[in-house]
Amino acid sequence: SIITAINNSNCSGCFTFTGGKDRRSGLILTIPLCTEQTSMEELSSTLDYLLGIPSDKCKARGFTVIVDGRKSQWNIVKTVVLMLQNVIPAEVSLVCVVKPDEFWDKKVTHFCFWKEKDRLGFEVILVSANKLTRYIEPCQLTDEFGGSLVYDHMDWVNKRLVFEKFTKESTSLLDELVVINESEKSNQLDKERPPDCNFLPSLDPETVLQTGHELLSELQQRRFNGSEGGGVAWSPMDDELLAQPQVMKLLDSLREQYTKYQEVCRQRSKRSQLEEIQTKVMQVVNWLEGPGTEQLRTQWGIGDSIRASQALQQKHEEMESQHSEWFAVYVELNQQIAALLSAGDEEDLVELKGLQQQLSDVCYRQASQLESRQNVLQSAHEFHGTAQDLSQQLDGLLGMLCADVAPTDGAAIQQTLKHLEEKLKSVEGSLAGLREKGQVVMDQMSNQTTWSYGKDVPIENKENIDHIQGVMEDMQLRKQRCEDMVDVRRLKMLQMVQLFKCEEDASQAVEWLGELLDALLKTHIRLGDDAQETKVLLEKHKKFVDVAQSTYDYGRQLLQATVVLCQSLRCTTRSSGDTLPRLNRVWKQFTVTSEERVHRLEMACSFHTAAEKVGEEWTIVTETYEEVETVGKALLDRLTVPVIFPDGSEQYFGSSGDMASSAVHIRDNMKLVEDRKLTLHEEDEEDVEQLQYDQIHDQDKELQDDEELQDDQELQEVNKELQDGEELELETDTQKS
């Protein structure tokens, strides 16, 4: 076979085409011979195989055969040459027999090849290896013949093995694919004929194609890159010797048939998938319209409590779980149908769309009914939950209203009242939410339908609606009763708040009055530095007393209101307690202290008035002095006396230092009055002496004035006499002149 021929070409050397050419561009065939006996039959089959490799164009140029007989016997060489005559006489143009260094015996070689040229059909020459270059260029000879042509026989053998394997597999596969494709074409023309889906190729087309592509790629890489980088050199005959065109042709044919086969497989798969889809679609539709619809039709209740609605929800979830399995099949089928629609033929589109529409209608209708039922159950669960919470809130509110109210103070009452209002507000909000959820459930049930016998049939929900309305009416009545009780409790608690407030304010009034008393005793201690300041202090004290009186009256009114509220609340255990006695006690203490304060201020005013009167008079009035002294001493005595309350307790104004300071001030004023008295007495004595002196001085002055007047008169007379004498002398002189 082919593999045997290739192995034979390698048994004794490079029995093959090396790629070299003779001077006529004919291929060079190298036949190495060995000393062992060579089977002519094997050599003949090998030659037949090798000569089948070149193209007809190459064969037309002829062959040059190099028979290497250096390691063989002459009779074997002769037999091989004669065999060439039988195998390829027309294609051989020259046979070069390479003789050994020690030439064969002349007797042995008496056979003359050149004389047999006409009979053989080709020329045969005997030549030594070193003279072979006379007939063939060295570059076309391998190194064993002294040439430079690079040739790797093992690489060539491996390539031929791969090529032969690929050729065999691809040819077989092509035949099978053609049969399959033609059979599928016949099935398409005769649709009633059942397709033979079991007819498959014996080889994997992808693997064969991959092998061919790898072989072609290696051949092309050898051609363009083999002479570079130190690899096996490429010769001009490699394309023909390694059958690159055959590989390409086989690959093209194989790809063409494989493409058709893929289309055949796609059509088969599509038909099979379409039939499978049709079966599954009918399974889904039949179940949803049968058992699924029957399950939904029998489930219509909503329960009468939250526990019952939870049980119904659990049953519905189990039913949804069964539907989910079929819906999952629907999703898968829908995806498959969509894929077929995107790549389907025109003849399949109508059928696929019809299946898709039928499946979608049934599934969406069933899913819608499931969702509607789920929404009703969810709303019913929320309604029952709200009703249960509202019932518990009403029970709690009723418990609060039925319990006795025994708060300890107003803040506790306010907190309780606030808590009660919050409870009532929460009840109102829950009732509003219950009405809203009840209305939602009734609306959903009124729109709920089921699919029966190809049409929507409304579900009878009168019993469920009556139940919901009954629950809402019952809750409304309970809430109204609680509201009435809350109003009564609110009024009572507000009165109690007012009662505690009155009691608290009354106690506060007692504290305020006590603070006023304490301020009166500790801070209202000044008596004034003069009468005017003391009068101002008296006015301020009156206003202070008015404030205390208002506080006392306010406390009395609050305590009276407390009594009235206790009677209204029928609270016999509560009373004003010790608040009223404390209020009266503090008020009496304040009254006594206030009167003492008034007495002291009035005495201080009298003292300052008398003292100021002493300072203003020019003459001493004994009664005034005595009044200052009497009032001052009485005031000093009064400062040392404590305030005695009605219960016998005592309290001093201010501290001992404050009283000592006031006493020192009074004593200083009294001393000033005494000093004023002494000063006025001394001034009176000085005035008498001055008067006597003035009288004597006046008398002396009058006498002196009289003497001066007499002297003046005498002087005037003398002057007049002198003046008269001068005038007389003047007249005498005039007359003489």
XYZ file of C-alpha atoms in Angstrom:
737
model
C 0.000 0.000 0.000
C 0.911 3.661 0.142
C 2.427 3.450 3.623
C 4.460 0.368 2.593
C 5.737 2.208 -0.466
C 6.803 5.181 1.623
C 8.564 2.930 4.102
C 10.319 1.127 1.235
C 11.547 4.456 -0.045
C 13.295 4.890 3.286
C 14.621 1.374 3.823
C 17.918 1.785 1.942
C 18.397 5.516 1.782
C 16.769 8.462 0.079
C 14.714 6.545 -2.488
C 12.706 9.577 -3.574
C 12.593 12.869 -5.404
C 15.039 15.204 -3.642
C 13.724 18.252 -5.460
C 16.793 18.579 -7.663
C 16.516 19.090 -11.459
C 18.647 18.212 -14.393
C 19.747 20.651 -17.037
C 16.476 20.136 -18.906
C 14.460 21.000 -15.757
C 13.476 17.362 -15.380
C 13.104 15.922 -11.924
C 15.918 13.846 -10.469
C 14.897 10.478 -8.982
C 17.420 8.971 -6.603
C 17.446 5.148 -6.153
C 20.003 4.059 -3.549
C 20.845 0.336 -3.517
C 22.336 -1.689 -0.702
C 24.212 -4.951 -0.456
C 21.181 -6.799 0.841
C 18.790 -8.517 -1.533
C 16.186 -5.988 -2.663
C 12.650 -7.069 -3.528
C 11.893 -5.985 -7.029
C 8.213 -6.052 -6.276
C 8.667 -3.559 -3.434
C 10.906 -1.385 -5.601
C 8.312 -1.471 -8.345
C 5.483 -0.438 -6.005
C 7.638 2.311 -4.547
C 8.439 3.619 -8.018
C 4.796 3.513 -8.953
C 3.943 5.577 -5.854
C 6.719 8.101 -6.385
C 5.961 8.534 -10.060
C 2.366 9.250 -9.190
C 3.363 12.317 -7.178
C 4.603 14.757 -9.904
C 2.176 16.508 -12.145
C 1.752 15.661 -15.805
C 3.650 18.810 -16.697
C 6.636 17.640 -14.705
C 6.429 14.159 -16.195
C 6.482 15.644 -19.693
C 9.910 17.162 -18.989
C 11.262 13.672 -18.261
C 13.222 12.248 -15.350
C 16.905 11.765 -14.639
C 17.385 8.676 -12.504
C 20.474 8.310 -10.316
C 20.994 4.658 -9.382
C 23.499 4.587 -6.533
C 25.180 1.211 -6.898
C 28.210 1.927 -4.752
C 26.983 -0.417 -2.067
C 25.269 -2.953 -4.300
C 26.086 -5.675 -6.727
C 26.050 -5.341 -10.473
C 23.252 -7.791 -11.046
C 20.996 -5.767 -8.748
C 21.894 -2.571 -10.599
C 21.161 -4.253 -13.865
C 17.828 -5.542 -12.633
C 16.828 -2.076 -11.428
C 17.729 -0.505 -14.759
C 15.725 -3.075 -16.621
C 12.861 -2.534 -14.203
C 12.899 1.143 -15.120
C 12.297 0.046 -18.708
C 9.146 -1.723 -17.632
C 7.899 0.933 -15.243
C 8.717 4.332 -16.738
C 10.485 3.959 -20.093
C 8.783 6.983 -21.640
C 9.417 9.391 -18.773
C 13.102 8.492 -18.179
C 15.518 10.452 -20.283
C 18.791 9.596 -18.525
C 19.895 6.958 -16.019
C 23.146 7.641 -14.204
C 24.510 4.535 -12.512
C 26.986 5.590 -9.843
C 29.642 2.910 -9.781
C 31.803 2.082 -6.787
C 35.472 3.094 -6.558
C 36.465 -0.465 -7.252
C 34.717 -1.098 -10.515
C 32.869 -4.261 -11.158
C 34.532 -7.047 -13.111
C 34.536 -6.396 -16.859
C 32.917 -9.717 -17.373
C 30.217 -8.782 -15.043
C 29.718 -5.490 -16.696
C 30.052 -6.804 -20.205
C 26.433 -5.762 -20.664
C 26.661 -2.501 -22.512
C 23.813 -0.133 -21.706
C 24.496 2.361 -24.423
C 24.051 -0.308 -27.069
C 20.674 -1.097 -25.563
C 19.494 2.527 -25.704
C 17.006 1.910 -28.440
C 15.647 -1.158 -26.706
C 15.574 0.434 -23.253
C 14.164 3.759 -24.429
C 16.605 5.862 -22.389
C 20.340 6.449 -22.084
C 22.282 4.711 -19.305
C 25.751 5.859 -18.282
C 28.151 4.536 -15.705
C 29.800 7.292 -13.750
C 31.691 7.678 -10.513
C 30.271 9.924 -7.794
C 32.898 12.637 -8.238
C 32.160 12.903 -11.966
C 28.377 13.056 -11.644
C 28.524 16.840 -11.796
C 29.368 16.582 -15.532
C 25.741 15.698 -16.143
C 23.966 17.420 -13.233
C 24.695 20.750 -11.612
C 26.179 20.462 -8.092
C 23.439 22.652 -6.652
C 20.909 20.059 -7.770
C 22.720 17.170 -6.078
C 22.639 16.226 -2.420
C 25.780 16.121 -0.335
C 26.184 12.338 -0.750
C 26.926 12.980 -4.429
C 29.114 15.984 -3.759
C 26.367 18.531 -4.257
C 24.931 21.349 -2.083
C 21.215 20.587 -2.263
C 19.699 20.360 1.246
C 17.167 17.572 1.631
C 15.619 15.921 4.740
C 14.139 12.603 3.713
C 12.491 11.885 7.115
C 10.759 15.224 7.013
C 9.490 14.445 3.521
C 8.268 10.990 4.603
C 6.389 12.442 7.581
C 4.732 15.031 5.379
C 3.719 12.381 2.862
C 2.223 10.247 5.621
C 0.193 13.184 6.896
C -0.843 14.050 3.367
C -1.879 10.508 2.516
C -3.847 10.178 5.734
C -5.584 13.488 5.115
C -6.300 12.538 1.510
C -7.798 9.229 2.502
C -9.922 10.641 5.343
C -11.058 13.706 3.436
C -12.003 11.667 0.372
C -13.980 9.197 2.479
C -15.611 12.016 4.403
C -16.487 13.858 1.200
C -18.251 10.781 -0.154
C -20.233 10.370 3.056
C -21.172 14.071 3.205
C -22.321 14.033 -0.407
C -24.543 11.032 0.311
C -25.979 12.665 3.448
C -26.590 15.988 1.692
C -28.241 14.351 -1.301
C -30.394 12.235 0.990
C -31.505 15.338 2.910
C -32.284 17.102 -0.357
C -34.491 14.195 -1.396
C -36.244 14.273 1.971
C -37.008 17.966 1.518
C -38.519 17.299 -1.900
C -40.542 14.350 -0.549
C -41.811 15.636 2.829
C -43.854 12.524 3.476
C -40.712 10.412 3.483
C -39.377 9.967 7.028
C -35.883 11.449 7.407
C -32.967 9.189 8.266
C -31.689 11.011 11.287
C -29.223 8.236 12.213
C -27.094 8.634 9.077
C -23.991 10.435 10.359
C -20.414 10.705 8.965
C -17.885 8.209 10.317
C -15.266 10.930 10.838
C -15.432 14.243 12.572
C -15.393 16.934 9.852
C -13.896 19.483 12.213
C -10.960 17.197 13.010
C -10.290 16.409 9.332
C -10.482 20.073 8.394
C -8.156 20.959 11.260
C -5.660 18.370 10.044
C -5.826 19.730 6.497
C -5.398 23.326 7.643
C -2.409 22.402 9.771
C -0.848 20.519 6.848
C -1.469 23.393 4.449
C -0.152 25.910 6.935
C 3.028 23.911 7.435
C 3.519 23.570 3.679
C 3.045 27.293 3.151
C 5.315 28.123 6.050
C 7.972 25.769 4.640
C 7.759 27.512 1.304
C 8.061 31.079 2.563
C 10.163 30.607 5.708
C 12.029 27.343 5.202
C 15.170 28.873 3.736
C 15.417 31.408 6.542
C 16.448 30.773 10.129
C 18.362 27.540 9.521
C 15.355 25.336 8.562
C 15.033 22.863 5.699
C 15.564 24.717 2.423
C 12.715 24.984 -0.047
C 13.211 23.930 -3.619
C 11.107 24.989 -6.622
C 9.455 21.575 -6.865
C 8.173 21.434 -3.278
C 4.697 22.621 -4.283
C 4.306 19.749 -6.699
C 6.109 17.091 -4.683
C 4.232 17.792 -1.437
C 0.897 18.225 -3.202
C -0.036 21.614 -1.795
C -2.615 22.220 -4.565
C -4.272 18.880 -3.824
C -4.566 19.790 -0.174
C -6.146 23.116 -1.005
C -8.569 21.502 -3.436
C -9.587 18.863 -0.918
C -10.042 21.494 1.750
C -12.244 23.609 -0.500
C -14.415 20.628 -1.425
C -14.584 19.458 2.150
C -15.562 22.921 3.404
C -18.269 23.171 0.784
C -19.794 19.798 1.642
C -19.346 20.372 5.365
C -21.184 23.686 5.091
C -24.038 21.898 3.404
C -23.897 19.178 6.035
C -24.056 21.793 8.792
C -27.138 23.228 7.162
C -28.584 19.701 7.001
C -27.845 19.226 10.690
C -29.352 22.597 11.452
C -32.501 21.680 9.571
C -32.669 18.330 11.333
C -32.142 19.999 14.705
C -34.728 22.619 13.872
C -37.302 20.001 12.910
C -36.554 17.964 15.986
C -36.655 21.046 18.175
C -39.896 22.193 16.582
C -41.553 18.844 17.217
C -40.267 18.830 20.786
C -41.528 22.376 21.296
C -44.949 21.461 19.954
C -45.172 18.535 22.367
C -44.056 20.615 25.369
C -46.341 23.512 24.454
C -49.355 21.231 24.405
C -48.311 19.714 27.728
C -48.093 23.186 29.328
C -51.381 24.363 27.788
C -53.275 21.201 28.732
C -52.097 21.325 32.342
C -52.748 25.056 32.829
C -56.199 24.869 31.266
C -57.007 21.630 33.116
C -55.700 20.919 36.634
C -54.260 24.421 37.076
C -57.531 26.165 36.304
C -59.453 23.718 38.493
C -57.188 24.501 41.452
C -57.795 28.231 41.068
C -61.536 27.762 40.662
C -61.859 25.878 43.956
C -59.792 28.398 45.945
C -61.904 31.499 46.577
C -62.151 31.997 50.377
C -60.210 34.629 52.365
C -60.563 33.190 55.894
C -62.100 34.773 58.968
C -58.893 35.370 60.926
C -55.224 35.971 60.410
C -54.435 32.325 61.093
C -56.993 31.165 58.532
C -55.642 33.612 55.930
C -52.100 32.352 56.590
C -53.282 28.772 55.985
C -54.871 29.858 52.703
C -51.680 31.662 51.712
C -49.687 28.521 52.386
C -52.033 26.502 50.160
C -51.728 29.174 47.486
C -47.931 29.065 47.700
C -48.053 25.309 47.153
C -50.275 25.892 44.144
C -47.887 28.589 42.867
C -45.000 26.172 43.304
C -46.743 23.693 40.995
C -47.443 26.457 38.487
C -43.850 27.712 38.710
C -42.570 24.436 37.315
C -44.786 24.852 34.264
C -43.950 28.552 33.986
C -40.253 27.615 33.961
C -41.012 25.293 31.041
C -42.866 28.198 29.391
C -39.851 30.509 29.750
C -37.559 27.897 28.262
C -39.970 27.211 25.414
C -40.409 30.916 24.744
C -36.643 31.367 24.460
C -36.395 28.406 22.116
C -39.246 29.708 19.959
C -37.668 33.185 19.880
C -34.372 31.656 18.735
C -36.138 29.687 16.013
C -38.065 32.778 14.926
C -34.883 34.772 14.556
C -33.290 32.085 12.374
C -36.330 30.207 11.035
C -37.591 29.759 7.516
C -40.641 31.485 6.196
C -42.641 28.281 6.251
C -41.991 27.807 9.992
C -42.694 31.374 11.101
C -46.485 31.084 11.077
C -46.504 27.830 13.018
C -43.940 29.112 15.542
C -45.782 32.378 16.088
C -49.035 30.497 16.568
C -47.458 28.243 19.195
C -45.831 31.199 20.908
C -49.080 33.184 20.965
C -51.115 30.256 22.287
C -48.560 29.507 24.986
C -48.225 33.155 26.006
C -51.995 33.676 26.200
C -52.546 30.671 28.438
C -49.546 31.367 30.681
C -50.227 35.089 31.066
C -53.890 34.438 31.796
C -53.032 31.826 34.413
C -50.283 34.003 35.916
C -52.701 36.934 36.065
C -55.260 34.845 37.933
C -52.568 33.575 40.305
C -51.373 37.107 40.957
C -54.937 38.307 41.475
C -55.571 35.497 43.944
C -52.272 36.222 45.692
C -53.131 39.911 45.947
C -56.541 39.089 47.430
C -54.997 36.742 49.998
C -52.257 39.262 50.845
C -54.786 42.056 51.256
C -57.033 39.757 53.325
C -54.057 38.847 55.523
C -53.272 42.513 56.042
C -56.951 43.207 56.760
C -57.179 40.444 59.377
C -53.852 41.536 60.875
C -55.062 45.125 61.156
C -58.371 43.931 62.622
C -56.516 41.856 65.205
C -54.220 44.748 66.143
C -57.217 47.091 66.379
C -59.081 44.623 68.591
C -56.085 44.404 70.910
C -55.802 48.200 70.996
C -59.492 48.526 71.864
C -59.119 45.896 74.618
C -56.161 47.778 76.054
C -57.983 51.103 75.862
C -61.052 49.611 77.515
C -58.859 48.191 80.279
C -57.390 51.633 80.920
C -60.846 53.198 81.020
C -62.211 50.590 83.437
C -59.288 50.915 85.866
C -59.537 53.340 88.787
C -57.656 56.587 88.441
C -55.409 57.175 91.427
C -52.689 59.549 90.287
C -50.298 61.049 92.765
C -49.871 64.459 91.172
C -50.890 66.592 88.227
C -47.921 65.507 86.119
C -48.985 61.865 86.439
C -52.517 62.813 85.438
C -51.219 64.745 82.436
C -49.082 61.765 81.421
C -52.017 59.387 81.822
C -54.272 61.714 79.851
C -51.643 62.051 77.121
C -51.277 58.273 76.982
C -55.056 57.925 76.765
C -55.251 60.444 73.917
C -52.442 58.663 72.079
C -54.252 55.347 72.486
C -57.452 56.831 71.109
C -55.601 58.449 68.206
C -53.874 55.145 67.450
C -57.263 53.410 67.484
C -58.672 55.969 65.066
C -55.694 55.530 62.738
C -55.974 51.749 62.892
C -59.714 51.914 62.190
C -59.082 54.159 59.169
C -56.422 51.709 57.978
C -58.862 48.817 58.510
C -61.500 50.554 56.371
C -58.942 51.261 53.658
C -57.637 47.680 53.609
C -61.187 46.307 53.690
C -62.129 48.427 50.697
C -59.030 47.228 48.845
C -59.967 43.590 49.479
C -63.558 44.137 48.325
C -62.387 45.955 45.173
C -59.963 43.153 44.354
C -62.604 40.479 44.902
C -65.132 42.328 42.754
C -62.647 42.246 39.861
C -61.619 38.625 40.425
C -62.586 36.164 37.655
C -61.664 32.648 36.643
C -61.205 31.003 33.212
C -63.671 28.284 32.458
C -64.603 26.754 29.139
C -62.797 29.423 27.146
C -64.263 32.496 28.855
C -63.918 34.570 32.042
C -66.428 33.696 34.777
C -66.816 36.045 37.787
C -66.327 34.493 41.229
C -69.121 34.770 43.815
C -67.647 36.633 46.815
C -70.782 37.787 48.684
C -69.896 35.783 51.795
C -66.397 37.254 51.925
C -67.679 40.802 51.408
C -70.318 40.382 54.152
C -67.607 39.154 56.512
C -65.381 42.149 55.816
C -68.221 44.642 56.258
C -69.290 42.922 59.498
C -65.785 43.173 60.943
C -65.546 46.875 60.074
C -68.976 47.652 61.605
C -68.131 45.753 64.815
C -64.850 47.643 65.170
C -66.653 50.945 64.569
C -69.142 50.217 67.405
C -66.391 49.230 69.820
C -64.432 52.331 68.934
C -67.495 54.549 69.497
C -68.084 53.061 72.972
C -64.469 53.666 73.863
C -64.692 57.258 72.614
C -67.679 57.939 74.908
C -65.817 56.502 77.869
C -62.726 58.483 76.950
C -64.750 61.703 76.965
C -65.997 60.981 80.494
C -62.531 59.992 81.671
C -61.007 63.060 80.036
C -63.394 65.387 81.893
C -62.698 63.677 85.208
C -58.945 63.742 84.667
C -59.022 67.395 83.660
C -60.853 68.181 86.912
C -58.239 66.206 88.785
C -55.521 68.100 86.976
C -57.230 71.325 88.060
C -57.516 69.998 91.624
C -53.827 69.161 91.792
C -53.025 72.479 90.189
C -55.063 74.356 92.808
C -53.399 72.416 95.594
C -49.985 73.016 94.066
C -50.654 76.723 93.583
C -52.023 77.030 97.142
C -48.839 75.463 98.477
C -46.906 77.817 96.265
C -48.844 80.765 97.725
C -47.870 79.605 101.222
C -44.241 79.420 100.115
C -44.441 82.864 98.542
C -45.984 84.299 101.724
C -43.249 82.651 103.761
C -40.644 84.126 101.453
C -42.252 87.571 101.881
C -42.149 87.132 105.659
C -38.542 86.062 105.531
C -37.669 89.046 103.306
C -39.528 91.372 105.699
C -37.551 90.125 108.680
C -34.135 89.937 107.013
C -34.020 92.757 104.484
C -36.618 95.338 105.590
C -34.528 96.682 108.500
C -33.620 100.206 107.438
C -35.353 103.076 109.322
C -34.143 105.879 107.094
C -31.598 108.622 107.594
C -34.204 111.404 107.667
C -37.920 111.884 107.795
C -38.317 111.949 104.023
C -36.539 108.620 103.526
C -38.543 107.093 106.352
C -41.782 108.195 104.707
C -40.609 106.560 101.434
C -39.910 103.355 103.325
C -43.416 103.516 104.801
C -44.916 103.788 101.311
C -42.841 100.861 100.059
C -43.874 98.837 103.065
C -47.523 99.457 102.323
C -47.060 98.192 98.778
C -45.173 95.186 100.117
C -48.067 94.459 102.451
C -50.488 94.762 99.527
C -48.512 92.081 97.635
C -48.635 89.801 100.656
C -52.363 90.430 101.031
C -52.930 89.498 97.374
C -50.898 86.333 97.835
C -52.900 85.375 100.900
C -56.210 86.049 99.139
C -55.042 84.001 96.108
C -54.177 81.078 98.346
C -57.574 81.249 100.067
C -59.364 81.237 96.694
C -57.349 78.229 95.504
C -58.184 76.287 98.640
C -61.882 77.102 98.220
C -61.695 75.850 94.605
C -60.015 72.657 95.859
C -62.956 71.985 98.156
C -65.412 72.493 95.280
C -63.443 70.151 92.955
C -63.246 67.447 95.619
C -67.007 67.617 96.021
C -67.481 67.420 92.232
C -65.135 64.425 91.961
C -66.642 62.840 95.075
C -63.151 62.559 96.368
C -63.867 62.456 100.092
C -60.408 61.201 100.940
C -58.743 64.382 99.674
C -58.906 67.734 101.433
C -56.815 70.847 101.775
C -54.735 69.079 104.431
C -52.403 71.350 106.349
C -52.224 73.930 103.567
C -54.932 76.182 105.068
C -53.486 76.132 108.635
C -50.028 76.859 107.245
C -51.421 79.686 105.139
C -53.216 81.230 108.130
C -50.205 80.770 110.408
C -47.805 82.424 107.962
C -50.278 85.230 107.320
C -50.660 85.971 111.072
C -46.881 85.974 111.478
C -46.593 88.320 108.531
C -49.322 90.599 109.953
C -47.608 90.861 113.357
C -44.250 91.484 111.726
C -45.732 94.058 109.372
C -47.378 95.958 112.245
C -44.096 95.963 114.157
C -42.353 97.279 111.057
C -44.942 100.031 110.708
C -44.572 101.034 114.402
C -40.830 101.266 114.085
C -41.005 103.302 110.878
C -43.583 105.678 112.432
C -41.405 106.144 115.520
C -38.373 106.738 113.287
C -40.367 109.268 111.284
C -41.372 111.119 114.495
C -37.792 111.009 115.736
C -36.359 112.381 112.473
C -39.081 115.043 112.266
C -38.365 116.280 115.792
C -34.617 116.156 115.221
C -34.939 118.101 112.010
C -37.155 120.641 113.789
C -34.459 121.177 116.434
C -31.915 121.859 113.766
C -34.089 124.437 112.017
C -35.119 126.620 115.058
C -32.999 129.635 116.289
C -34.172 129.395 119.797
C -34.272 126.367 121.955
C -37.673 124.824 122.574
C -37.574 122.578 125.568
C -40.602 120.533 124.506
C -38.989 119.730 121.146
C -35.794 118.565 122.716
C -37.667 116.447 125.162
C -39.670 114.914 122.327
C -36.490 114.004 120.445
C -34.979 112.466 123.503
C -38.135 110.569 124.448
C -38.814 109.209 120.964
C -35.158 108.318 120.423
C -34.929 106.349 123.613
C -38.235 104.604 122.916
C -37.003 103.714 119.404
C -33.756 102.325 120.798
C -35.697 100.247 123.242
C -37.981 99.054 120.429
C -34.991 97.852 118.375
C -33.942 95.489 121.112
C -37.371 93.892 121.391
C -38.064 90.811 119.110
C -41.247 90.205 117.140
C -43.461 87.822 119.097
C -45.668 85.628 116.904
C -49.108 84.340 117.940
C -47.669 80.891 118.666
C -45.208 82.453 121.142
C -42.140 82.157 118.952
C -39.834 85.142 118.574
C -37.928 86.573 115.630
C -35.657 89.614 115.360
C -35.449 92.006 112.446
C -32.190 91.414 110.661
C -29.031 90.458 112.487
C -27.637 91.901 115.739
C -25.129 93.887 113.690
C -27.936 95.431 111.625
C -29.781 96.480 114.799
C -26.563 97.865 116.342
C -25.945 99.913 113.199
C -29.489 101.370 113.384
C -29.040 102.125 117.119
C -25.714 103.883 116.473
C -27.372 106.016 113.829
C -30.178 107.030 116.236
C -27.699 107.801 118.991
C -25.649 109.930 116.597
C -28.770 111.921 115.745
C -29.556 112.371 119.436
C -26.005 113.557 120.097
C -26.295 116.016 117.225
C -29.465 117.406 118.811
C -27.658 117.739 122.185
C -24.743 119.504 120.540
C -27.179 121.790 118.804
C -28.740 122.701 122.131
C -25.373 123.635 123.717
C -24.371 125.655 120.703
C -27.566 127.692 120.781
C -27.055 128.491 124.526
C -23.529 129.844 123.986
C -24.670 131.941 121.066
C -27.304 133.641 123.223
C -24.721 134.845 125.861
C -22.444 136.268 123.176
C -25.336 138.193 121.686
C -26.041 140.075 125.090
C -22.447 141.194 125.468
C -22.310 142.375 121.900
C -25.468 144.388 122.432
C -24.029 146.265 125.461
C -20.853 146.950 123.601
C -22.757 148.289 120.627
C -24.768 150.673 122.838
C -21.631 152.190 124.438
C -19.997 152.428 121.050
C -23.018 154.211 119.640
C -22.969 156.779 122.443
C -19.262 157.483 121.876
C -19.852 157.874 118.225
C -22.639 160.405 118.718
C -20.395 162.562 120.997
C -17.614 162.422 118.499
C -19.941 163.387 115.702
C -21.115 166.425 117.671
C -17.549 167.639 118.274
C -16.673 167.202 114.614
C -19.766 169.182 113.610
C -18.815 172.068 115.917
C -15.277 172.114 114.552
C -16.563 172.207 111.025
C -18.787 175.163 111.735
C -15.905 177.144 113.289
C -13.689 176.377 110.367
C -16.322 177.525 107.923
C -16.636 180.833 109.744
C -12.883 181.439 109.649
C -12.739 180.637 105.977
C -15.557 183.011 105.248
C -13.809 185.790 107.064
C -10.623 185.230 105.146
C -12.487 185.199 101.847
C -14.199 188.450 102.665
C -10.859 190.125 103.515
C -9.312 189.080 100.243
C -12.225 190.429 98.249
C -11.927 193.771 100.063
C -8.210 194.024 99.291
C -8.912 193.229 95.677
C -11.418 195.972 95.301
C -9.023 198.443 96.976
C -6.275 197.588 94.505
C -8.691 198.071 91.660
C -9.645 201.404 92.760
C -6.078 202.443 93.116
C -5.351 201.467 89.611
